[in-house]
Short mmCIF file of C-alpha atoms in Angstrom, two decimals:
data_model
loop_
_atom_site.label_atom_id
_atom_site.label_comp_id
_atom_site.label_asym_id
_atom_site.label_seq_id
_atom_site.Cartn_x
_atom_site.Cartn_y
_atom_site.Cartn_z
CA MET A 54 79.57 -82.42 78.25
CA ALA A 55 81.69 -81.94 81.35
CA PRO A 56 80.39 -83.68 84.48
CA PRO A 57 78.91 -81.48 87.21
CA GLN A 58 81.11 -80.36 90.08
CA SER A 59 80.33 -80.51 93.79
CA ASP A 60 79.80 -77.37 95.82
CA PRO A 61 82.11 -77.26 98.86
CA LYS A 62 79.21 -76.32 101.12
CA ALA A 63 77.01 -79.15 99.83
CA ALA A 64 79.86 -81.62 100.14
CA GLN A 65 80.39 -80.52 103.73
CA HIS A 66 76.74 -81.13 104.62
CA LEU A 67 76.77 -84.51 102.89
CA THR A 68 79.91 -85.61 104.71
CA ARG A 69 78.36 -84.71 108.06
CA TRP A 70 75.23 -86.72 107.31
CA THR A 71 77.04 -89.77 105.94
CA GLU A 72 79.45 -89.86 108.91
CA HIS A 73 76.66 -89.60 111.51
CA ASN A 74 76.91 -92.47 114.03
CA ALA A 75 79.90 -93.77 112.05
CA GLY A 76 81.03 -95.90 114.99
CA LEU A 77 77.80 -97.91 114.99
CA LYS A 78 78.58 -101.22 113.32
CA ARG A 79 76.14 -103.71 114.85
CA PHE A 80 72.94 -103.51 116.84
CA LYS A 81 69.74 -105.15 117.96
CA GLY A 82 66.42 -103.41 118.31
CA LEU A 83 62.71 -103.72 118.99
CA LEU A 84 60.39 -101.58 116.88
CA ARG A 85 56.74 -100.87 116.26
CA VAL A 86 55.94 -101.19 112.57
CA GLN A 87 53.06 -99.97 110.44
CA ILE A 88 52.80 -100.91 106.76
CA LYS A 89 50.19 -99.26 104.54
CA ALA A 90 50.05 -100.90 101.14
CA GLU A 91 47.50 -101.95 98.55
CA GLY A 92 44.66 -100.42 100.55
CA GLN A 93 45.45 -102.33 103.74
CA THR A 94 47.19 -101.41 107.00
CA LEU A 95 49.33 -103.82 109.02
CA ASN A 96 50.37 -102.88 112.57
CA GLY A 97 52.82 -104.95 114.57
CA ARG A 98 56.18 -105.19 116.23
CA ALA A 99 59.51 -106.33 114.92
CA ALA A 100 62.75 -107.54 116.48
CA LEU A 101 65.86 -106.97 114.41
CA ALA A 102 69.58 -107.57 114.44
CA GLY A 103 71.91 -105.91 111.96
CA ILE A 104 75.58 -105.78 111.05
CA ILE A 105 76.54 -102.95 108.73
CA PRO A 106 76.77 -102.93 105.78
CA ASP A 107 74.58 -105.82 104.60
CA ARG A 108 73.48 -108.39 107.18
CA LEU A 109 70.04 -108.22 108.75
CA ARG A 110 67.54 -110.40 110.56
CA VAL A 111 63.96 -109.23 111.12
CA GLU A 112 61.27 -111.09 113.06
CA LEU A 113 57.73 -109.76 112.66
CA LEU A 114 56.00 -110.62 115.94
CA GLN A 115 52.53 -111.49 117.15
CA THR A 116 51.07 -109.75 120.20
CA LEU A 117 52.46 -112.50 122.43
CA GLY A 118 55.91 -112.18 120.89
CA GLN A 119 55.89 -115.23 118.62
CA PRO A 120 57.33 -114.75 115.10
CA ILE A 121 54.86 -114.33 112.25
CA THR A 122 57.51 -113.93 109.58
CA SER A 123 61.30 -114.27 109.71
CA LEU A 124 63.56 -112.52 107.21
CA VAL A 125 67.31 -113.02 106.99
CA GLY A 126 69.80 -111.36 104.67
CA ASP A 127 73.34 -112.78 104.76
CA GLY A 128 74.96 -110.36 102.31
CA THR A 129 74.07 -112.25 99.12
CA THR A 130 70.64 -113.85 99.60
CA ILE A 131 67.43 -112.97 101.40
CA ARG A 132 65.48 -115.86 102.90
CA VAL A 133 62.01 -115.60 104.41
CA HIS A 134 60.00 -118.02 106.52
CA ALA A 135 56.27 -117.26 106.42
CA VAL A 136 55.40 -119.08 109.64
CA SER A 137 51.62 -119.06 109.18
CA GLU A 138 51.98 -120.54 105.69
CA GLY A 139 54.74 -122.94 106.65
CA ARG A 140 56.63 -121.85 103.53
CA PHE A 141 60.09 -120.56 102.73
CA TYR A 142 61.06 -118.03 100.05
CA GLN A 143 64.39 -116.70 98.86
CA TRP A 144 65.69 -114.16 96.36
CA ASP A 145 68.89 -112.25 95.60
CA GLN A 146 69.92 -109.46 97.97
CA THR A 147 69.76 -106.55 95.53
CA GLY A 148 69.38 -102.80 95.92
CA SER A 149 65.58 -103.05 95.90
CA ALA A 150 65.18 -106.52 97.40
CA LEU A 151 63.08 -105.48 100.41
CA GLU A 152 60.26 -104.21 98.19
CA ARG A 153 58.68 -107.69 98.34
CA PHE A 154 58.70 -107.45 102.14
CA ILE A 155 57.88 -103.81 102.99
CA HIS A 156 56.61 -102.45 99.62
CA VAL A 157 59.38 -99.82 99.41
CA PRO A 158 62.20 -100.47 96.87
CA VAL A 159 65.24 -100.44 99.16
CA GLY A 160 67.93 -102.98 99.91
CA ILE A 161 69.24 -104.19 103.25
CA ASP A 162 72.28 -101.92 103.07
CA ALA A 163 70.02 -98.89 102.56
CA LEU A 164 67.68 -99.89 105.39
CA LEU A 165 70.59 -100.27 107.82
CA GLU A 166 71.84 -96.81 106.85
CA ILE A 167 68.37 -95.32 107.32
CA LEU A 168 67.88 -96.89 110.76
CA SER A 169 71.36 -95.65 111.75
CA GLY A 170 70.34 -92.08 110.91
CA ARG A 171 72.14 -91.75 107.58
CA PRO A 172 70.87 -91.20 104.03
CA PRO A 173 71.12 -94.21 101.65
CA LEU A 174 73.10 -92.52 98.90
CA PRO A 175 72.79 -93.67 95.27
CA ALA A 176 75.65 -93.53 92.79
CA TYR A 177 76.40 -89.88 92.03
CA VAL A 178 79.26 -87.62 90.92
CA ALA A 179 78.37 -84.25 92.45
CA ALA A 180 76.59 -82.76 95.46
CA GLN A 181 75.22 -79.25 94.98
CA MET A 182 73.12 -76.82 96.96
CA ASP A 183 69.49 -76.97 95.87
CA ALA A 184 68.90 -73.75 93.94
CA LYS A 185 65.12 -74.22 94.08
CA THR A 186 64.91 -73.78 97.85
CA GLU A 187 65.93 -71.08 100.27
CA ASP A 188 66.91 -73.49 103.04
CA ALA A 189 70.51 -73.39 104.15
CA CYS A 190 71.32 -77.10 103.84
CA ASN A 191 69.09 -78.67 101.21
CA ILE A 192 71.18 -80.36 98.53
CA VAL A 193 70.80 -82.37 95.33
CA LEU A 194 72.94 -85.23 94.04
CA LYS A 195 73.65 -85.38 90.30
CA ASP A 196 74.95 -88.05 87.98
CA ARG A 197 77.54 -87.80 85.19
CA TRP A 198 74.97 -86.24 82.83
CA ASN A 199 73.87 -83.53 85.27
CA SER A 200 70.58 -85.27 86.09
CA VAL A 201 69.32 -85.17 89.69
CA VAL A 202 69.28 -88.65 91.24
CA ALA A 203 68.38 -87.63 94.82
CA ASP A 204 67.66 -84.64 97.00
CA LEU A 205 68.22 -84.26 100.73
CA GLN A 206 66.75 -81.86 103.27
CA CYS A 207 67.90 -80.88 106.74
CA ASP A 208 66.01 -80.06 109.92
CA GLY A 209 66.43 -77.01 112.13
CA GLU A 210 69.45 -78.57 113.86
CA GLY A 211 71.23 -79.46 110.63
CA ARG A 212 70.41 -83.18 110.79
CA ILE A 213 69.12 -85.15 107.84
CA ARG A 214 65.33 -84.75 107.73
CA ALA A 215 64.26 -86.13 104.35
CA PHE A 216 65.73 -88.01 101.40
CA ARG A 217 64.17 -88.56 97.96
CA SER A 218 65.47 -90.98 95.33
CA VAL A 219 64.40 -90.33 91.73
CA ASP A 220 65.09 -92.04 88.42
CA VAL A 221 66.70 -90.40 85.39
CA GLU A 222 63.33 -88.98 84.33
CA GLY A 223 62.74 -87.43 87.74
CA VAL A 224 60.10 -89.96 88.80
CA LEU A 225 60.09 -90.63 92.54
CA GLN A 226 61.33 -94.10 93.52
CA TYR A 227 60.99 -93.65 97.26
CA GLU A 228 61.45 -91.10 100.01
CA VAL A 229 62.55 -91.28 103.65
CA HIS A 230 61.55 -88.98 106.52
CA TRP A 231 63.38 -88.99 109.85
CA ASP A 232 60.59 -87.56 112.00
CA ALA A 233 62.02 -87.81 115.53
CA TRP A 234 65.38 -88.50 117.17
CA GLN A 235 66.60 -89.75 120.54
CA PRO A 236 69.92 -90.28 122.33
CA VAL A 237 70.87 -93.92 122.94
CA ALA A 238 74.17 -94.99 124.54
CA GLY A 239 76.16 -92.13 123.06
CA TYR A 240 74.48 -92.23 119.65
CA ASN A 241 71.84 -89.86 118.28
CA LEU A 242 69.40 -92.25 116.62
CA PRO A 243 66.14 -91.83 114.74
CA ARG A 244 63.13 -92.71 116.85
CA THR A 245 60.53 -92.55 114.06
CA VAL A 246 61.23 -93.13 110.37
CA ARG A 247 58.74 -93.10 107.50
CA MET A 248 59.55 -94.61 104.11
CA ILE A 249 57.18 -94.01 101.19
CA SER A 250 57.34 -95.62 97.76
CA GLY A 251 56.64 -93.81 94.51
CA ARG A 252 53.26 -95.58 94.44
CA GLY A 253 52.36 -94.21 97.87
CA ASP A 254 52.88 -97.38 99.94
CA GLN A 255 54.30 -96.46 103.34
CA VAL A 256 56.15 -98.16 106.17
CA THR A 257 56.73 -96.43 109.52
CA TRP A 258 59.25 -97.69 112.06
CA THR A 259 59.21 -96.45 115.68
CA LEU A 260 62.14 -97.49 117.83
CA GLU A 261 61.14 -98.88 121.25
CA ARG A 262 64.39 -100.49 122.43
CA PHE A 263 67.88 -100.37 120.97
CA TRP A 264 71.09 -102.17 121.93
CA PRO A 265 74.13 -100.87 120.04
CA ASP A 266 77.59 -102.47 119.81
CA VAL A 267 76.38 -105.94 120.86
CA GLU A 268 77.84 -109.26 119.84
CA ILE A 269 75.79 -110.94 117.11
CA PRO A 270 76.80 -114.53 116.27
CA PRO A 271 77.02 -115.55 112.59
CA ALA A 272 74.21 -118.07 113.11
CA THR A 273 71.82 -115.11 113.48
CA PHE A 274 71.90 -114.72 109.70
CA VAL A 275 71.13 -118.35 108.96
CA LEU A 276 67.46 -119.24 108.59
CA GLU A 277 66.94 -122.79 109.79
CA GLY A 278 65.06 -124.99 107.38
CA ALA A 279 65.49 -122.66 104.42
CA GLY A 280 68.31 -124.42 102.61
CA ASN A 281 71.23 -122.10 103.31
CA SER A 282 73.80 -123.84 101.15
#
C-alpha cells in the first residue's frame, strides 16, 4: 500500500504552527499549576527554566516560595528531589517520562514545545485536511499505513488551539488545549494551557511571568545531591 500524501494546504498550516516563536531557544518562567489526578487536586506555583529542545528545570513551590519538589532533565536523565520526603529519584528522559510527575504522558521536549506555543508532533508521514470537520484549518497527521496518529485544530485567528495524540487503534493518549495567549517581549505565547491524559488526569499551566532569551548556566540542569555522574 502506498503511503499517504500530504495536502499542500495542511502542510502550510502545520509549517506555520511548528515555526511559531521559532526564535525562542531559552527562557525562565513563573506559573500557576493545577494538577487533577486520581481524585485529588493540587494547586501551586512553579518556577521553570528551559533550553529547547530537551533541558528543563522545574521547582514546585510552597506559598512562601520554598521548593516542594525539584525536577531536572539534562537531555538524557530526569532527576527529582522530593524535598518533604528527603528522597531523590531518577529515570530515563523518554517521550513519556513526565507522566510520573504530571500524570500526562509527555516528554520534556514535548512540554517545551507546548509552553512555546507549538504542537508536539509525533512521527508521521503526511498532513491532511480533516475531512470530518468543516473548519478551515483542522488537520490530521497519518503514519505510513494511513492511520491517524494526531489531529490538530485552529482557533479563529489561525493559531493552534488543540492537539490530540492517539495510538494506532485510535485510543487517546493525551490532548493539549491552548486556551489563552499573550504578547511577551516580541513573542506571542500561551497564557493558559491544559493537558489531559487519556485517563482524564489534567494539568493546567497559567503563565504569570516569563523571561525569554535569558542566559541559563549549565549548572541549572544539575540537581545537587542526586548523583549526577
